[in-house]
Amino acid sequence: MSDSIVHSSHWGAFHARRGGDGLDITPHPGDRAPSKILQNMRHALDHPARVLRPSVRESWLRHGPGPRARPIGDPFVEVGWDTVADLLAGEVRRVRDAHGPRGVYGGSYGWASAGRFHHAQSQIHRFLNTVFGGYVSGLSSYSAGAASPLLPRLIGSFSELSRNTVSWKQIAAHTELIISFGGMPLRNSAIGNGGVSDHVEHGSMSEMAARGGVFHLVSPIRDDLPEDIDVVWHPIRPGTDTALILAMAYVLQDEGLEDPAFLETYCVGYERFREYLSSDADEGPKTPTWAERITGIPADEIARLARDLARKRSLITVAHAVQRAEYGEQPVWAAMALAAMVGQIGLPGRGFIYALGSFAHTGRQKVAVPIPVLPQGKNLCDACIPVAAISDMLLNPGKPHSFMGIPQNYPDIRLLWWAGGNPFHHHQDLYRLSRAIGRVDTFVVQEQVWTASAKSADIVLPISFSLERSDFGATRNDPRLFAMQQLCSPKGEARSDYDALSAVTAALGPREHASFTEGRSAEDWLRHLFEPTRAALDALGEDAPDFDEFWQRGWIDLPCRPDSVGFLEDFRKDPTGQPLGTPSGKIEIFSQEIAAYGYDDAPGLPVWRPHQRGPTADYPFVLIANAPAARLHSQLDFGETSAATKVAGREKLRINPADAAKLGLKNGEIARLENDRGACLAGVEMSDLVRPGVVQLQTGAWFDPQPDPDRTAPVFCVHGNANVLTYDKGTSQLTHGCTGQIGRVAIRKWTGRAPPLRAFDPPPLTSSPSTEPRHD
Ligand SMILES: Nc1nc2c(c(=O)[nH]1)N[C@H]1C(S)=C(S)[C@@H](COP(=O)(O)OP(=O)(O)OC[C@H]3O[C@@H](n4cnc5c(=O)[nH]c(N)nc54)[C@H](O)[C@@H]3O)O[C@H]1N2
Ligand SMILES: Nc1nc2c(c(=O)[nH]1)N[C@H]1C(S)=C(S)[C@@H](COP(=O)(O)OP(=O)(O)OC[C@H]3O[C@@H](n4cnc5c(=O)[nH]c(N)nc54)[C@H](O)[C@@H]3O)O[C@H]1N2
Ligand SMILES: [Mo]
């Protein structure tokens, strides 16, 4: 271990060393626009929120596995690794014998850390496959719950489309006009899953602007595109993009601005879409005047936007956020259809791109060699749910449900095992989630820190931070492979997920242990997993150092594939020889397959469906619960950068000054947000960048439930976790994606006492058990 080490994270590569006050963190020298989120790590290693020893809920120790309320704030008993490994081995055997893999949910959604070997989800999947022969899995993601299953039916592979088609390079060089639904906020492209060594987004946008390129931002919030770039802001009412897009399509067909040759050669179903636009269905013809009433965007502005789209070298971008809402499929599908109408799909920097700018790992060249990954083994259990159906599944065992037309029944989950995610950050309607978790027999969480999820668990395993172990940092769209060198030993009794799970397999028996570890230590695994990358580099005649040299250097450059519009370019050049992966091989403006499922909330073509949970007289404000600027989700919310953004010690509520004045709210005051799901407090910041009628409360404030002094809400978070207010209702019957982006609330000034924060306090801990641990 040297004094200064090279390391990587989802929010950037960096150098770290122990300084006088916490860690000194300096960004990787190649990064043109490093993220301030790096500084959240300064005091993380020694923070009081860390889980230091294996801990077991006192009531679980006393009564054993079984359904029960699992309140946050209940006491835990710290035990040794041997004891906890025996307890877990006993619970694995019990559930395996009585229920098999259908009794364990291993979806374990979450971002965990950037390292590829100590990737928590891979580790836990490998473990569950080894010891149970499989587990009930979670499909899709909270990011793109509607879009990721939908897009392969309409245009092609979700990850190929979002990662390897339109690139920032192309945009800088070619694009004249971007219409961005939901924006491309720099705060979001600060993050790349697996790491990012150079942030190129701002530079590329500036190049396009310098060439005279024009940005149209369709979003309720202005800084969804950088404030120093001139943009035309269309402050749309949230949840109404589909109406705007349909009206633009109406203008194109009405004025004969479509590209008939493109539609004929490359698409199916345009005729039906065109008929729909003028038909009496769903509120009648989709004219700009119709859309103005719904969206708040003037009709002539809509018509002009449509004409510009057709006449310029144009690109439509759709952020994840726009589909993380009721009927989330519709704006994505409609935007793709609109882009198809103007015939530019497959040309450099033009056409349609999904999720560009929602992350740093989009819009870049693909690495030409494999990056290290841990094999997860085989999951022999076919039961699965869309990830965002977790509460639904736990509360309704046996109930029929379906996903993309495939019917199943929810399994009866007895054991819930999480590593690398924080459901009390990511899931909607936290009150419902806590009831759902009360139904299982045992909830296991592997965590670095006492998150609300850890405090809701029965058994918590203390996990090392990435700085306390060695790993690889890499993603398929970043041109560097990093050695994530170890800075120091794990705090307390923390272990890596690998070592933690190895201890459990050892307690289960030599067969399980051997098949999980394959006889390798963590370091043996790193050497083993590096080899395919080295061999591929060598075969290409590239710089291919051996493991020890790579480790000592800290990083190596990886060759990338040439920039191109990927499969869309191939398809454009040769539509019959290189068809799309869709059922028809073409772009599906109408999908026969989806139509055949017969869902009214997601029929066979893009349609207008108004949100069921829009604002009402009781809850007049639209809540935007979006990605946080100062951290990744809930990770390191106690860190320096995140803490500096809190207002009155709580999560910040951004509100338009006119709305604030009506409510008698001023900067720095505390507001109470409430609806029929729950209530929370937040600190007020007035901002003209937020559209009137909309308020913004970013996600990720650690859940801090305390008794509601007003006694009106079933759950009251004093810190400002937006998910006490969001609805746990899937996007549609088709995809059941997460709808957490948009909610509705009533707001008033909080005049009561400001309750102290307990979010970052560990639960009450005793180290000597009040009863003997059970060994069964
Ligand atoms: N209302 C609303 N809700 C949302 C969203 C929204 O827009 N609105 N967005 C959704 C989206 S897109 C996402 S992706 C989710 C994100 O939800 P999550 O991915 O669950 O959020 P994170 O805070 O990243 O949780 C990761 C957890 O893993 C822990 N961790 C880090 N490294 C390790 C490790 O090595 N091992 C182990 N065992 N643990 C580790 C961290 O401490 C942290 O608690 O949230 C979703 N929730
Ligand atoms: N700093 C930081 N970066 C992150 C993350 C993080 O936690 N922190 N999380 C990462 C992850 S996992 C993901 S999935 C992505 C999230 O990527 P996105 O989901 O794209 O990001 P959000 O910030 O949630 O939302 C983007 C913007 O969409 C706008 N919006 C909301 N509703 C509507 C609507 O109905 N119509 C229109 N036109 N606009 C709307 C909001 O103003 C919001 O600011 O970010 C990634 N990047
Ligand atoms: Mo996400």
PDB file of C-alpha atoms and ligand atoms in Angstrom, residues 109-113 120 142-143 324 419-422 425-426 428 446-449 451 463 469 497 625 632-635 699 723 726 740-741, ligand 1:
ATOM      1  CA  TYR A 109     -31.391  -3.739  -6.992  1.00  0.00           C
ATOM      2  CA  GLY A 110     -28.852  -0.962  -6.547  1.00  0.00           C
ATOM      3  CA  TRP A 111     -25.722   0.767  -7.736  1.00  0.00           C
ATOM      4  CA  ALA A 112     -23.268  -0.404  -5.075  1.00  0.00           C
ATOM      5  CA  SER A 113     -19.647   0.594  -5.892  1.00  0.00           C
ATOM      6  CA  ALA A 120     -22.156  -6.432  -4.925  1.00  0.00           C
ATOM      7  CA  TYR A 142     -35.474   1.887 -11.786  1.00  0.00           C
ATOM      8  CA  SER A 143     -33.699   3.992 -14.407  1.00  0.00           C
ATOM      9  CA  ARG A 324     -40.201   7.237 -14.915  1.00  0.00           C
ATOM     10  CA  ALA A 419     -26.278  -6.223  -1.208  1.00  0.00           C
ATOM     11  CA  GLY A 420     -25.343  -2.924  -2.836  1.00  0.00           C
ATOM     12  CA  GLY A 421     -28.711  -1.186  -2.891  1.00  0.00           C
ATOM     13  CA  ASN A 422     -30.888   0.894  -0.646  1.00  0.00           C
ATOM     14  CA  HIS A 425     -33.814   5.175  -1.021  1.00  0.00           C
ATOM     15  CA  HIS A 426     -35.033   3.835  -4.323  1.00  0.00           C
ATOM     16  CA  GLN A 428     -41.737   4.518  -3.917  1.00  0.00           C
ATOM     17  CA  GLN A 446     -24.881  -6.201   3.402  1.00  0.00           C
ATOM     18  CA  GLU A 447     -23.941  -2.553   3.954  1.00  0.00           C
ATOM     19  CA  GLN A 448     -21.117  -0.162   4.607  1.00  0.00           C
ATOM     20  CA  VAL A 449     -23.287   2.280   6.531  1.00  0.00           C
ATOM     21  CA  THR A 451     -28.908   3.221   5.899  1.00  0.00           C
ATOM     22  CA  ILE A 463     -18.980  -4.246   4.273  1.00  0.00           C
ATOM     23  CA  ARG A 469      -9.956  -3.327  -0.895  1.00  0.00           C
ATOM     24  CA  ASP A 497     -18.957  -8.763   0.008  1.00  0.00           C
ATOM     25  CA  ALA A 625     -38.211  13.881  -7.360  1.00  0.00           C
ATOM     26  CA  LEU A 632     -25.134   9.526  -6.282  1.00  0.00           C
ATOM     27  CA  HIS A 633     -28.614   8.587  -5.027  1.00  0.00           C
ATOM     28  CA  SER A 634     -28.317   8.119  -1.265  1.00  0.00           C
ATOM     29  CA  GLN A 635     -24.611   7.284  -1.309  1.00  0.00           C
ATOM     30  CA  THR A 699     -33.942  12.031  -4.152  1.00  0.00           C
ATOM     31  CA  ASN A 723     -40.148   8.624  -1.559  1.00  0.00           C
ATOM     32  CA  THR A 726     -44.346   9.103  -4.306  1.00  0.00           C
ATOM     33  CA  GLY A 740     -41.033   7.890  -8.803  1.00  0.00           C
ATOM     34  CA  GLN A 741     -40.091  10.959 -10.823  1.00  0.00           C
TER      35      GLN A 741
HETATM   36  N1  LIG B   1     -38.716   9.132  -6.303  1.00  0.00           N
HETATM   37  C1  LIG B   1     -37.723   8.651  -7.042  1.00  0.00           C
HETATM   38  N2  LIG B   1     -37.101   7.513  -6.672  1.00  0.00           N
HETATM   39  C2  LIG B   1     -36.090   7.009  -7.410  1.00  0.00           C
HETATM   40  C3  LIG B   1     -35.662   7.669  -8.579  1.00  0.00           C
HETATM   41  C4  LIG B   1     -36.336   8.857  -8.966  1.00  0.00           C
HETATM   42  O1  LIG B   1     -36.040   9.489  -9.999  1.00  0.00           O
HETATM   43  N3  LIG B   1     -37.344   9.333  -8.170  1.00  0.00           N
HETATM   44  N4  LIG B   1     -34.627   7.145  -9.318  1.00  0.00           N
HETATM   45  C5  LIG B   1     -34.437   5.699  -9.245  1.00  0.00           C
HETATM   46  C6  LIG B   1     -33.199   5.264  -9.880  1.00  0.00           C
HETATM   47  S1  LIG B   1     -33.026   5.685 -11.530  1.00  0.00           S
HETATM   48  C7  LIG B   1     -32.276   4.503  -9.263  1.00  0.00           C
HETATM   49  S2  LIG B   1     -30.963   3.881 -10.184  1.00  0.00           S
HETATM   50  C8  LIG B   1     -32.406   4.121  -7.847  1.00  0.00           C
HETATM   51  C9  LIG B   1     -31.063   4.088  -7.098  1.00  0.00           C
HETATM   52  O2  LIG B   1     -31.201   3.361  -5.942  1.00  0.00           O
HETATM   53  P1  LIG B   1     -29.956   2.616  -5.263  1.00  0.00           P
HETATM   54  O3  LIG B   1     -29.002   2.142  -6.283  1.00  0.00           O
HETATM   55  O4  LIG B   1     -30.508   1.622  -4.311  1.00  0.00           O
HETATM   56  O5  LIG B   1     -29.298   3.821  -4.464  1.00  0.00           O
HETATM   57  P2  LIG B   1     -27.840   3.964  -3.855  1.00  0.00           P
HETATM   58  O6  LIG B   1     -27.927   5.064  -2.869  1.00  0.00           O
HETATM   59  O7  LIG B   1     -26.840   4.091  -4.937  1.00  0.00           O
HETATM   60  O8  LIG B   1     -27.667   2.593  -3.078  1.00  0.00           O
HETATM   61  C10 LIG B   1     -26.519   1.848  -3.118  1.00  0.00           C
HETATM   62  C11 LIG B   1     -26.235   1.317  -1.720  1.00  0.00           C
HETATM   63  O9  LIG B   1     -25.152   0.395  -1.816  1.00  0.00           O
HETATM   64  C12 LIG B   1     -24.238   0.639  -0.744  1.00  0.00           C
HETATM   65  N5  LIG B   1     -22.922   0.180  -1.224  1.00  0.00           N
HETATM   66  C13 LIG B   1     -21.967   0.856  -1.892  1.00  0.00           C
HETATM   67  N6  LIG B   1     -20.930   0.055  -2.185  1.00  0.00           N
HETATM   68  C14 LIG B   1     -21.229  -1.163  -1.679  1.00  0.00           C
HETATM   69  C15 LIG B   1     -20.531  -2.400  -1.669  1.00  0.00           C
HETATM   70  O10 LIG B   1     -19.427  -2.554  -2.152  1.00  0.00           O
HETATM   71  N7  LIG B   1     -21.175  -3.439  -1.079  1.00  0.00           N
HETATM   72  C16 LIG B   1     -22.385  -3.322  -0.489  1.00  0.00           C
HETATM   73  N8  LIG B   1     -22.934  -4.383   0.063  1.00  0.00           N
HETATM   74  N9  LIG B   1     -23.047  -2.135  -0.471  1.00  0.00           N
HETATM   75  C17 LIG B   1     -22.482  -1.090  -1.074  1.00  0.00           C
HETATM   76  C18 LIG B   1     -24.319   2.112  -0.493  1.00  0.00           C
HETATM   77  O11 LIG B   1     -23.904   2.420   0.822  1.00  0.00           O
HETATM   78  C19 LIG B   1     -25.813   2.400  -0.754  1.00  0.00           C
HETATM   79  O12 LIG B   1     -26.570   2.310   0.431  1.00  0.00           O
HETATM   80  O13 LIG B   1     -33.297   5.040  -7.201  1.00  0.00           O
HETATM   81  C20 LIG B   1     -34.552   5.112  -7.843  1.00  0.00           C
HETATM   82  N10 LIG B   1     -35.484   5.867  -7.020  1.00  0.00           N
END
